[in-house]
């Protein structure tokens, strides 16, 4: 059959709309054409997929190959479509069964040797796939975070060959269980008890933590402002599972989530030269900024008078609403930004 359809996911803010990777083989001069608003990273998949298939021992069809990433109006970015494209080419050329693709969704970047590399946003993609009833095949490096979405079966693979063996019924991919990453109540934060003296400042931290208040620390250099601020996350109440999942999904979009820190309040401390886009998020493809990466945690702005006024003014709306809506000419995205602001300055 010269046509194969592989299910995958794109990223649009925290949303992960379904993407159908359609591969068609036709006669004519050998070529690979990618359509469906792919960016540069996706277009480069042509060379990665070709080398990965050949090095894994498969035949790369000498035909006119058309790969359509549907829907066509959704921009596609990153290397997460390497694995679906490779599987679509193999299925369309009859090297793996087409019917085996229907019950799975796939995402993963391929190395030239056919190994699977971790991807950004795995947790957000698996959370969005929960209502489809399909299992999700991911690189081992991304499967642990994706397993937090316990309503979806997450299968792990290290190479393209392992995925193909599973689809052909020759082997079974291992499942990553959500129970391995339960919320840990004994998170090791910096302890406020380590601070000697500073009775008034420690009392202010406790009140700020209890009431979710913002706090300004003023004092000469070396008086302990940063030392006190870094200990605020340890005073905050434990996160609920839903809040921990949302925080982990935002960090996963930036490729900064570590499964062993699941349920830990984030602590972000950007430099005072940070731009507005770095702090609130943005870019041609909207990415979360520091305020979203600090979701359910603490944002510490040291030397706050040195920050650009426009950067500080941009904090007004997210401090009030707990969310940030980023609008660009072609893209819009909304990210959560429920953080506690702590600032420090010299007298």
Coordinates of C-alpha atoms in Angstrom, one line a residue, residues 55-275:
X55 CA 21.8 2.3 9.3
X56 CA 19.1 0.3 10.9
X57 CA 19.1 -2.1 8.0
X58 CA 15.9 -1.0 6.2
X59 CA 15.5 -0.1 2.6
X60 CA 14.9 3.6 1.7
X61 CA 12.4 3.6 -1.2
X62 CA 13.7 5.1 -4.4
X63 CA 10.4 6.8 -5.2
X64 CA 8.8 10.2 -5.0
X65 CA 7.9 10.4 -1.3
X66 CA 5.4 13.0 -0.1
X67 CA 5.0 13.6 3.7
X68 CA 2.0 15.7 4.7
X69 CA 1.7 16.9 8.3
X70 CA -2.0 17.5 8.9
X71 CA -3.7 19.8 9.7
X72 CA -1.9 22.1 7.3
X73 CA -2.6 25.3 9.1
X74 CA -0.8 24.3 12.3
X75 CA 2.9 25.2 12.3
X76 CA 5.1 22.2 13.1
X77 CA 8.4 22.5 14.9
X78 CA 11.2 20.4 16.6
X79 CA 12.5 16.9 15.7
X80 CA 9.6 15.0 17.4
X81 CA 8.2 14.0 14.0
X82 CA 11.3 12.0 13.0
X83 CA 10.0 8.7 14.3
X84 CA 6.4 9.1 12.8
X85 CA 7.9 10.0 9.4
X86 CA 10.3 7.0 9.5
X87 CA 7.5 4.6 10.4
X88 CA 5.2 6.1 7.8
X89 CA 7.9 5.5 5.1
X90 CA 8.4 1.9 6.3
X91 CA 4.6 1.2 6.4
X92 CA 4.0 2.8 3.0
X93 CA 6.8 0.7 1.4
X94 CA 5.5 -2.5 3.0
X95 CA 8.4 -3.1 5.4
X96 CA 6.1 -3.0 8.5
X97 CA 2.3 -3.6 8.7
X98 CA 0.1 -0.6 8.3
X99 CA -2.6 -1.9 10.6
X100 CA -0.2 -2.0 13.6
X101 CA 0.1 1.8 13.5
X102 CA -3.6 2.5 14.3
X103 CA -3.4 1.8 18.1
X104 CA -0.4 4.0 18.9
X105 CA 0.8 7.6 18.8
X106 CA 4.5 8.2 18.2
X107 CA 7.0 11.0 18.9
X108 CA 10.8 11.0 19.0
X109 CA 13.9 12.5 17.4
X110 CA 16.1 10.1 15.4
X111 CA 19.9 10.0 15.4
X112 CA 21.7 9.0 12.3
X113 CA 22.3 5.6 13.8
X114 CA 18.6 5.0 14.4
X115 CA 18.7 5.7 18.2
X116 CA 15.8 7.7 19.7
X117 CA 16.6 11.0 21.5
X118 CA 14.4 12.8 24.1
X119 CA 12.0 15.5 23.1
X120 CA 10.5 18.6 24.7
X121 CA 6.9 18.6 25.8
X122 CA 6.4 14.9 26.1
X123 CA 4.1 15.3 29.2
X124 CA 1.9 17.9 27.5
X125 CA 1.5 15.6 24.5
X126 CA 0.5 12.5 26.5
X127 CA -1.9 14.5 28.6
X128 CA -3.7 15.6 25.5
X129 CA -3.7 12.0 24.1
X130 CA -5.7 10.7 27.1
X131 CA -9.1 10.7 25.5
X132 CA -8.0 8.9 22.3
X133 CA -7.5 5.5 23.8
X134 CA -4.1 4.9 22.1
X135 CA -0.8 4.0 23.7
X136 CA 2.0 6.5 23.2
X137 CA 5.5 5.4 22.1
X138 CA 8.3 7.7 23.3
X139 CA 12.1 7.6 23.7
X140 CA 13.2 6.3 27.0
X141 CA 14.6 9.7 28.0
X142 CA 11.1 11.3 27.7
X143 CA 8.9 8.4 28.9
X144 CA 9.4 8.9 32.7
X145 CA 7.9 12.4 32.6
X146 CA 5.2 11.3 30.2
X147 CA 4.2 8.4 32.6
X148 CA 2.9 11.0 35.0
X149 CA -0.2 11.1 32.8
X150 CA -1.4 7.9 34.3
X151 CA -4.5 7.6 32.0
X152 CA -2.3 6.8 29.0
X153 CA -0.2 3.7 28.4
X154 CA 3.4 5.0 27.7
X155 CA 5.7 2.6 25.9
X156 CA 9.5 3.2 25.9
X157 CA 12.0 2.5 23.2
X158 CA 15.7 3.2 22.7
X159 CA 16.0 2.6 18.9
X160 CA 13.9 2.6 15.7
X161 CA 14.5 -1.2 15.5
X162 CA 12.8 -1.8 18.8
X163 CA 9.7 0.1 17.7
X164 CA 9.6 -1.8 14.4
X165 CA 10.0 -5.1 16.2
X166 CA 7.0 -4.2 18.4
X167 CA 4.8 -3.3 15.5
X168 CA 5.8 -6.5 13.7
X169 CA 4.9 -8.6 16.7
X170 CA 8.4 -9.9 17.2
X171 CA 8.9 -8.2 20.6
X172 CA 7.1 -6.1 23.1
X173 CA 8.1 -2.6 24.2
X174 CA 8.3 -2.1 28.0
X175 CA 5.7 0.1 29.7
X176 CA 6.7 3.0 31.9
X177 CA 4.5 2.9 35.0
X178 CA 3.1 6.1 36.6
X179 CA 3.5 4.6 40.1
X180 CA 7.3 5.0 39.8
X181 CA 6.9 8.8 40.1
X182 CA 4.5 9.5 42.9
X183 CA 4.5 12.8 44.8
X184 CA 7.3 12.9 47.3
X185 CA 6.3 14.6 50.6
X186 CA 9.9 14.7 51.8
X187 CA 11.4 17.1 49.2
X188 CA 14.7 18.4 50.4
X189 CA 14.5 22.2 50.2
X190 CA 17.0 24.6 51.7
X191 CA 16.0 24.9 55.4
X192 CA 15.1 28.2 57.0
X193 CA 16.5 26.8 60.3
X194 CA 20.0 27.2 58.8
X195 CA 19.7 31.0 58.9
X196 CA 21.1 32.5 62.1
X197 CA 19.4 35.6 63.4
X198 CA 17.2 37.6 60.9
X199 CA 14.2 37.1 63.1
X200 CA 12.1 39.8 61.5
X201 CA 12.9 38.7 58.0
X202 CA 12.1 35.1 58.7
X203 CA 8.8 36.1 60.2
X204 CA 8.0 38.1 57.1
X205 CA 8.8 35.0 55.0
X206 CA 6.5 32.8 57.0
X207 CA 3.7 35.4 56.7
X208 CA 4.3 35.7 52.9
X209 CA 4.2 31.9 52.5
X210 CA 1.0 31.5 54.6
X211 CA -0.9 34.2 52.7
X212 CA 0.8 33.9 49.2
X213 CA 1.9 37.5 49.5
X214 CA 4.6 39.2 47.4
X215 CA 7.6 40.4 49.3
X216 CA 10.3 43.0 48.9
X217 CA 13.6 42.5 50.8
X218 CA 15.7 45.6 51.3
X219 CA 19.1 45.6 52.8
X220 CA 22.8 46.2 52.1
X221 CA 24.9 43.7 50.1
X222 CA 25.7 40.6 52.0
X223 CA 22.8 40.9 54.5
X224 CA 21.2 37.6 53.4
X225 CA 18.4 38.6 51.0
X226 CA 19.1 35.9 48.5
X227 CA 19.8 33.4 51.2
X228 CA 16.3 34.0 52.7
X229 CA 14.5 34.1 49.3
X230 CA 15.8 30.7 48.2
X231 CA 14.3 29.2 51.4
X232 CA 10.8 30.4 50.7
X233 CA 9.8 27.3 48.5
X234 CA 10.3 25.1 51.6
X235 CA 7.7 27.0 53.5
X236 CA 5.0 26.7 50.8
X237 CA 2.2 24.1 51.3
X238 CA 2.7 20.9 49.3
X239 CA 1.3 20.9 45.7
X240 CA -1.7 18.9 44.8
X241 CA -1.3 16.3 42.0
X242 CA -3.1 18.4 39.5
X243 CA -0.9 21.5 40.3
X244 CA 2.2 19.4 40.1
X245 CA 1.2 18.0 36.7
X246 CA 0.6 21.5 35.3
X247 CA 3.9 22.8 36.7
X248 CA 5.7 19.7 35.2
X249 CA 4.0 20.2 31.8
X250 CA 5.3 23.8 31.6
X251 CA 8.8 22.8 32.5
X252 CA 8.6 20.0 30.0
X253 CA 7.8 22.5 27.2
X254 CA 11.2 24.2 28.0
X255 CA 13.0 20.9 28.3
X256 CA 13.8 21.6 31.9
X257 CA 11.7 19.0 33.8
X258 CA 13.4 16.4 35.8
X259 CA 11.2 13.5 37.0
X260 CA 13.0 13.3 40.4
X261 CA 11.8 16.9 41.1
X262 CA 8.1 16.1 40.5
X263 CA 6.0 17.9 43.0
X264 CA 8.8 20.3 44.0
X265 CA 8.0 24.1 44.0
X266 CA 10.1 25.7 41.2
X267 CA 12.5 28.5 42.1
X268 CA 13.5 30.9 39.3
X269 CA 15.9 33.8 39.6
X270 CA 16.5 35.5 36.2
X271 CA 19.3 38.1 35.8
X272 CA 18.3 41.8 35.8
X273 CA 19.2 42.0 32.2
X274 CA 16.4 39.6 31.2
X275 CA 14.2 40.9 28.4

